[in-house]
């Protein structure tokens, strides 16, 4: 799992996100999922 600045899921200019807030909400969800995965792998 990776989160990249090039990932269109977290942009609002050329993606399905309607606003910066929606893009940030999706990024927040992705980060929370990533941290949960790290914890489940005992990496944190």
Short mmCIF file of C-alpha atoms in Angstrom, two decimals:
data_model
loop_
_atom_site.label_atom_id
_atom_site.label_comp_id
_atom_site.label_asym_id
_atom_site.label_seq_id
_atom_site.Cartn_x
_atom_site.Cartn_y
_atom_site.Cartn_z
CA UNK A 1 0.00 0.00 0.00
CA UNK A 2 1.37 3.41 -0.94
CA UNK A 3 0.15 6.98 -0.84
CA UNK A 4 1.64 9.22 -3.50
CA UNK A 5 1.23 12.86 -4.44
CA UNK A 6 0.66 11.57 -7.99
CA UNK A 7 -2.36 9.50 -6.94
CA UNK A 8 -5.44 11.07 -8.55
CA UNK A 9 -7.72 9.81 -5.75
CA UNK A 10 -6.42 12.68 -3.63
CA UNK A 11 -6.56 15.49 -6.18
CA UNK A 12 -9.48 17.70 -7.09
CA UNK A 13 -8.45 19.18 -10.41
CA UNK A 14 -8.69 16.09 -12.59
CA UNK A 15 -10.61 13.53 -10.57
CA UNK A 16 -14.05 12.65 -9.24
CA UNK A 17 -13.51 14.83 -6.15
CA UNK A 18 -15.74 17.87 -6.26
CA UNK A 19 -13.66 19.99 -3.88
CA UNK A 20 -10.45 20.25 -1.94
CA UNK A 21 -12.35 19.19 1.19
CA UNK A 22 -13.56 16.00 -0.48
CA UNK A 23 -10.02 15.20 -1.64
CA UNK A 24 -8.69 15.80 1.88
CA UNK A 25 -11.40 13.57 3.35
CA UNK A 26 -10.36 10.76 0.99
CA UNK A 27 -6.70 11.27 1.91
CA UNK A 28 -7.60 11.19 5.61
CA UNK A 29 -9.44 7.90 5.12
CA UNK A 30 -6.52 6.42 3.18
CA UNK A 31 -4.05 7.45 5.88
CA UNK A 32 -6.21 5.98 8.64
CA UNK A 33 -6.51 2.71 6.69
CA UNK A 34 -2.76 2.64 6.14
CA UNK A 35 -2.00 3.21 9.82
CA UNK A 36 -4.52 0.49 10.77
CA UNK A 37 -2.79 -1.88 8.37
CA UNK A 38 0.63 -1.04 9.84
CA UNK A 39 -0.70 -1.76 13.32
CA UNK A 40 -2.18 -5.08 12.19
CA UNK A 41 1.24 -6.01 10.80
CA UNK A 42 2.83 -4.95 14.10
CA UNK A 43 4.93 -2.37 12.30
CA UNK A 44 3.87 0.35 14.74
#
